[in-house]
Amino acid sequence: MATPFTDDKSPICIPFILNRLQLHHQANASSSNPPPPPLIIGLNGLQGVGKSTLVGPLAEALERKGIPTLVCSIDDFYLTHEQQLALARENPENALWQVRGEPGTHDIPLLKSVFSSLLTHTPTSIPQYDKALFSGQGGRLPASTWKQVNQQQPPQNPLQVVILEGWCIGFRPISPEAIAAKHSAPSRTLQQHRLEHLLAINEKLGEYDDVTHLFDAFLHIDSEDTEYVYGWRQEQEDYLRLARGDPNAGMTKEQVVKFVDAYYPAYELYSEGLRNGLFTDKPGAQLRMVVGRDRKVKQVIEI
């Protein structure tokens, strides 16, 4: 049974965001092109930890304070279905690219283009992705369905905050030597993959840095134990069966393990770097919340 959602994170995040927003406005007070660019916030969290559920209350709380806010998900920037199939065909032995999820399966040029427009308050279309399309393989929806932002020029209520959330947001590539060392050490999933396949993922992750460099602040929902992700995902499937009244709905336990295993190598490779701090030049700009098995915050660390 899925654990009922209790929002104990918004009360922690809102004061942090308001402080970073005030500093952001002060830094842009002399800008010759008002309004200032929005504050860009990255949000990382393990699958099932509640990040997608958190961003709704966060945005609503900021809107109530008169702060126009936009939430985007990295999931909406997956490659098109055809592009994903092509990537899988071109790399048939790399299991990490046979399904969407790992670095390399997102449309980074599109992501960069969207954020370039958001930063200048110009008309922007936010792509939409449907994971249920193509028998669950997923696909990008037609451009006619994309969310329209800043269509009125100049914008009457320009965005002040943009939150980009996702399970791999903020991950940064590490050296090939570090990849090799982690691959040779005991781990849950890394030995399931050839070293060159992990190196290929790592190389692709470097393309994400152009977006990571845009972050003015960062929220990290971490866990006391990364392996909690398997239980959280299983709870989501159990809830799906209950909600639909269909005992055959959702993934089996074996399918859940296989599904999470496709993402887990990135946790093993890059979580340590994120815990050590994303920024070197912005002390206090990262908030790390460590949760327990019940998803409740046990520790808060400002980096």
mmCIF file of N, CA, C and O in Angstrom, residues 2-43:
data_model
loop_
_atom_site.group_PDB
_atom_site.id
_atom_site.type_symbol
_atom_site.label_atom_id
_atom_site.label_comp_id
_atom_site.label_asym_id
_atom_site.label_seq_id
_atom_site.Cartn_x
_atom_site.Cartn_y
_atom_site.Cartn_z
ATOM 1 N N ALA A 2 0.600 2.202 -0.866
ATOM 2 C CA ALA A 2 1.399 3.414 -0.937
ATOM 3 C C ALA A 2 1.212 4.254 0.322
ATOM 4 O O ALA A 2 0.124 4.367 0.865
ATOM 5 N N THR A 3 2.309 4.850 0.797
ATOM 6 C CA THR A 3 2.262 5.709 1.961
ATOM 7 C C THR A 3 1.556 7.013 1.598
ATOM 8 O O THR A 3 1.895 7.638 0.592
ATOM 9 N N PRO A 4 0.553 7.465 2.368
ATOM 10 C CA PRO A 4 -0.130 8.722 2.070
ATOM 11 C C PRO A 4 0.869 9.876 2.036
ATOM 12 O O PRO A 4 1.795 9.938 2.847
ATOM 13 N N PHE A 5 0.668 10.781 1.096
ATOM 14 C CA PHE A 5 1.593 11.901 0.937
ATOM 15 C C PHE A 5 1.359 12.946 2.011
ATOM 16 O O PHE A 5 0.252 13.425 2.210
ATOM 17 N N THR A 6 2.423 13.290 2.730
ATOM 18 C CA THR A 6 2.403 14.363 3.705
ATOM 19 C C THR A 6 3.468 15.369 3.302
ATOM 20 O O THR A 6 4.650 15.023 3.210
ATOM 21 N N ASP A 7 3.055 16.602 3.026
ATOM 22 C CA ASP A 7 3.999 17.605 2.543
ATOM 23 C C ASP A 7 4.732 18.243 3.726
ATOM 24 O O ASP A 7 4.274 19.224 4.298
ATOM 25 N N ASP A 8 5.875 17.640 4.081
ATOM 26 C CA ASP A 8 6.715 18.246 5.112
ATOM 27 C C ASP A 8 7.901 18.970 4.482
ATOM 28 O O ASP A 8 8.795 19.442 5.204
ATOM 29 N N LYS A 9 7.920 19.067 3.144
ATOM 30 C CA LYS A 9 9.068 19.651 2.450
ATOM 31 C C LYS A 9 8.833 21.099 2.028
ATOM 32 O O LYS A 9 9.762 21.912 2.050
ATOM 33 N N SER A 10 7.600 21.433 1.631
ATOM 34 C CA SER A 10 7.319 22.818 1.239
ATOM 35 C C SER A 10 7.676 23.821 2.338
ATOM 36 O O SER A 10 8.282 24.864 2.053
ATOM 37 N N PRO A 11 7.320 23.557 3.615
ATOM 38 C CA PRO A 11 7.679 24.515 4.664
ATOM 39 C C PRO A 11 9.193 24.703 4.809
ATOM 40 O O PRO A 11 9.640 25.725 5.321
ATOM 41 N N ILE A 12 9.956 23.716 4.366
ATOM 42 C CA ILE A 12 11.414 23.832 4.392
ATOM 43 C C ILE A 12 11.913 24.572 3.155
ATOM 44 O O ILE A 12 12.812 25.420 3.238
ATOM 45 N N CYS A 13 11.303 24.273 2.008
ATOM 46 C CA CYS A 13 11.784 24.814 0.736
ATOM 47 C C CYS A 13 11.400 26.275 0.508
ATOM 48 O O CYS A 13 12.191 27.044 -0.061
ATOM 49 N N ILE A 14 10.194 26.665 0.924
ATOM 50 C CA ILE A 14 9.711 28.013 0.604
ATOM 51 C C ILE A 14 10.620 29.103 1.178
ATOM 52 O O ILE A 14 11.012 30.033 0.447
ATOM 53 N N PRO A 15 10.996 29.082 2.466
ATOM 54 C CA PRO A 15 11.901 30.134 2.967
ATOM 55 C C PRO A 15 13.234 30.149 2.218
ATOM 56 O O PRO A 15 13.791 31.219 1.948
ATOM 57 N N PHE A 16 13.728 28.963 1.869
ATOM 58 C CA PHE A 16 14.978 28.875 1.110
ATOM 59 C C PHE A 16 14.820 29.546 -0.256
ATOM 60 O O PHE A 16 15.674 30.341 -0.680
ATOM 61 N N ILE A 17 13.733 29.251 -0.954
ATOM 62 C CA ILE A 17 13.501 29.828 -2.275
ATOM 63 C C ILE A 17 13.328 31.340 -2.181
ATOM 64 O O ILE A 17 13.884 32.102 -2.994
ATOM 65 N N LEU A 18 12.574 31.803 -1.195
ATOM 66 C CA LEU A 18 12.355 33.242 -1.049
ATOM 67 C C LEU A 18 13.662 33.976 -0.796
ATOM 68 O O LEU A 18 13.888 35.077 -1.321
ATOM 69 N N ASN A 19 14.539 33.382 -0.016
ATOM 70 C CA ASN A 19 15.840 33.989 0.245
ATOM 71 C C ASN A 19 16.679 34.057 -1.023
ATOM 72 O O ASN A 19 17.288 35.090 -1.339
ATOM 73 N N ARG A 20 16.699 32.936 -1.783
ATOM 74 C CA ARG A 20 17.481 32.925 -3.026
ATOM 75 C C ARG A 20 16.884 33.904 -4.044
ATOM 76 O O ARG A 20 17.621 34.534 -4.817
ATOM 77 N N LEU A 21 15.555 34.045 -4.047
ATOM 78 C CA LEU A 21 14.906 34.967 -4.974
ATOM 79 C C LEU A 21 15.262 36.412 -4.632
ATOM 80 O O LEU A 21 15.519 37.233 -5.527
ATOM 81 N N GLN A 22 15.287 36.732 -3.333
ATOM 82 C CA GLN A 22 15.664 38.080 -2.918
ATOM 83 C C GLN A 22 17.094 38.397 -3.358
ATOM 84 O O GLN A 22 17.370 39.483 -3.887
ATOM 85 N N LEU A 23 18.000 37.447 -3.159
ATOM 86 C CA LEU A 23 19.389 37.644 -3.578
ATOM 87 C C LEU A 23 19.479 37.782 -5.094
ATOM 88 O O LEU A 23 20.270 38.587 -5.616
ATOM 89 N N HIS A 24 18.665 37.007 -5.795
ATOM 90 C CA HIS A 24 18.636 37.057 -7.260
ATOM 91 C C HIS A 24 18.172 38.430 -7.742
ATOM 92 O O HIS A 24 18.760 39.001 -8.666
ATOM 93 N N HIS A 25 17.138 38.954 -7.115
ATOM 94 C CA HIS A 25 16.632 40.272 -7.496
ATOM 95 C C HIS A 25 17.664 41.350 -7.196
ATOM 96 O O HIS A 25 17.838 42.296 -7.991
ATOM 97 N N GLN A 26 18.348 41.228 -6.065
ATOM 98 C CA GLN A 26 19.384 42.204 -5.733
ATOM 99 C C GLN A 26 20.517 42.181 -6.750
ATOM 100 O O GLN A 26 21.026 43.235 -7.157
ATOM 101 N N ALA A 27 20.887 40.976 -7.185
ATOM 102 C CA ALA A 27 21.985 40.844 -8.146
ATOM 103 C C ALA A 27 21.608 41.396 -9.514
ATOM 104 O O ALA A 27 22.488 41.788 -10.292
ATOM 105 N N ASN A 28 20.300 41.436 -9.800
ATOM 106 C CA ASN A 28 19.835 41.904 -11.112
ATOM 107 C C ASN A 28 19.170 43.274 -11.042
ATOM 108 O O ASN A 28 18.525 43.695 -12.008
ATOM 109 N N ALA A 29 19.348 43.963 -9.914
ATOM 110 C CA ALA A 29 18.664 45.239 -9.724
ATOM 111 C C ALA A 29 19.102 46.281 -10.737
ATOM 112 O O ALA A 29 18.312 47.159 -11.116
ATOM 113 N N SER A 30 20.332 46.191 -11.217
ATOM 114 C CA SER A 30 20.840 47.200 -12.144
ATOM 115 C C SER A 30 20.665 46.790 -13.599
ATOM 116 O O SER A 30 21.199 47.436 -14.502
ATOM 117 N N SER A 31 19.920 45.707 -13.825
ATOM 118 C CA SER A 31 19.731 45.228 -15.191
ATOM 119 C C SER A 31 19.074 46.300 -16.056
ATOM 120 O O SER A 31 18.120 46.966 -15.650
ATOM 121 N N SER A 32 19.614 46.470 -17.264
ATOM 122 C CA SER A 32 19.075 47.483 -18.178
ATOM 123 C C SER A 32 17.907 46.951 -18.986
ATOM 124 O O SER A 32 17.304 47.678 -19.773
ATOM 125 N N ASN A 33 17.602 45.684 -18.805
ATOM 126 C CA ASN A 33 16.498 45.076 -19.555
ATOM 127 C C ASN A 33 15.506 44.421 -18.595
ATOM 128 O O ASN A 33 15.454 43.204 -18.496
ATOM 129 N N PRO A 34 14.721 45.232 -17.868
ATOM 130 C CA PRO A 34 13.707 44.621 -17.008
ATOM 131 C C PRO A 34 12.645 43.966 -17.856
ATOM 132 O O PRO A 34 12.419 44.383 -18.990
ATOM 133 N N PRO A 35 11.961 42.948 -17.340
ATOM 134 C CA PRO A 35 12.166 42.359 -16.018
ATOM 135 C C PRO A 35 13.399 41.470 -15.976
ATOM 136 O O PRO A 35 13.858 41.006 -17.022
ATOM 137 N N PRO A 36 13.926 41.226 -14.771
ATOM 138 C CA PRO A 36 15.106 40.364 -14.654
ATOM 139 C C PRO A 36 14.757 38.929 -15.040
ATOM 140 O O PRO A 36 13.584 38.539 -15.030
ATOM 141 N N PRO A 37 15.740 38.143 -15.408
ATOM 142 C CA PRO A 37 15.462 36.745 -15.733
ATOM 143 C C PRO A 37 14.905 36.010 -14.521
ATOM 144 O O PRO A 37 15.183 36.391 -13.375
ATOM 145 N N PRO A 38 14.110 34.984 -14.736
ATOM 146 C CA PRO A 38 13.587 34.235 -13.589
ATOM 147 C C PRO A 38 14.698 33.496 -12.857
ATOM 148 O O PRO A 38 15.747 33.190 -13.441
ATOM 149 N N LEU A 39 14.448 33.222 -11.599
ATOM 150 C CA LEU A 39 15.332 32.376 -10.807
ATOM 151 C C LEU A 39 15.137 30.940 -11.281
ATOM 152 O O LEU A 39 14.019 30.424 -11.280
ATOM 153 N N ILE A 40 16.219 30.285 -11.705
ATOM 154 C CA ILE A 40 16.134 28.914 -12.196
ATOM 155 C C ILE A 40 16.546 27.964 -11.074
ATOM 156 O O ILE A 40 17.665 28.052 -10.550
ATOM 157 N N ILE A 41 15.637 27.063 -10.715
ATOM 158 C CA ILE A 41 15.873 26.117 -9.623
ATOM 159 C C ILE A 41 15.847 24.699 -10.165
ATOM 160 O O ILE A 41 14.905 24.303 -10.853
ATOM 161 N N GLY A 42 16.879 23.919 -9.858
ATOM 162 C CA GLY A 42 16.881 22.502 -10.177
ATOM 163 C C GLY A 42 16.359 21.706 -8.995
ATOM 164 O O GLY A 42 16.600 22.068 -7.842
ATOM 165 N N LEU A 43 15.630 20.643 -9.270
ATOM 166 C CA LEU A 43 15.095 19.783 -8.208
ATOM 167 C C LEU A 43 15.378 18.331 -8.563
ATOM 168 O O LEU A 43 14.886 17.816 -9.564
#
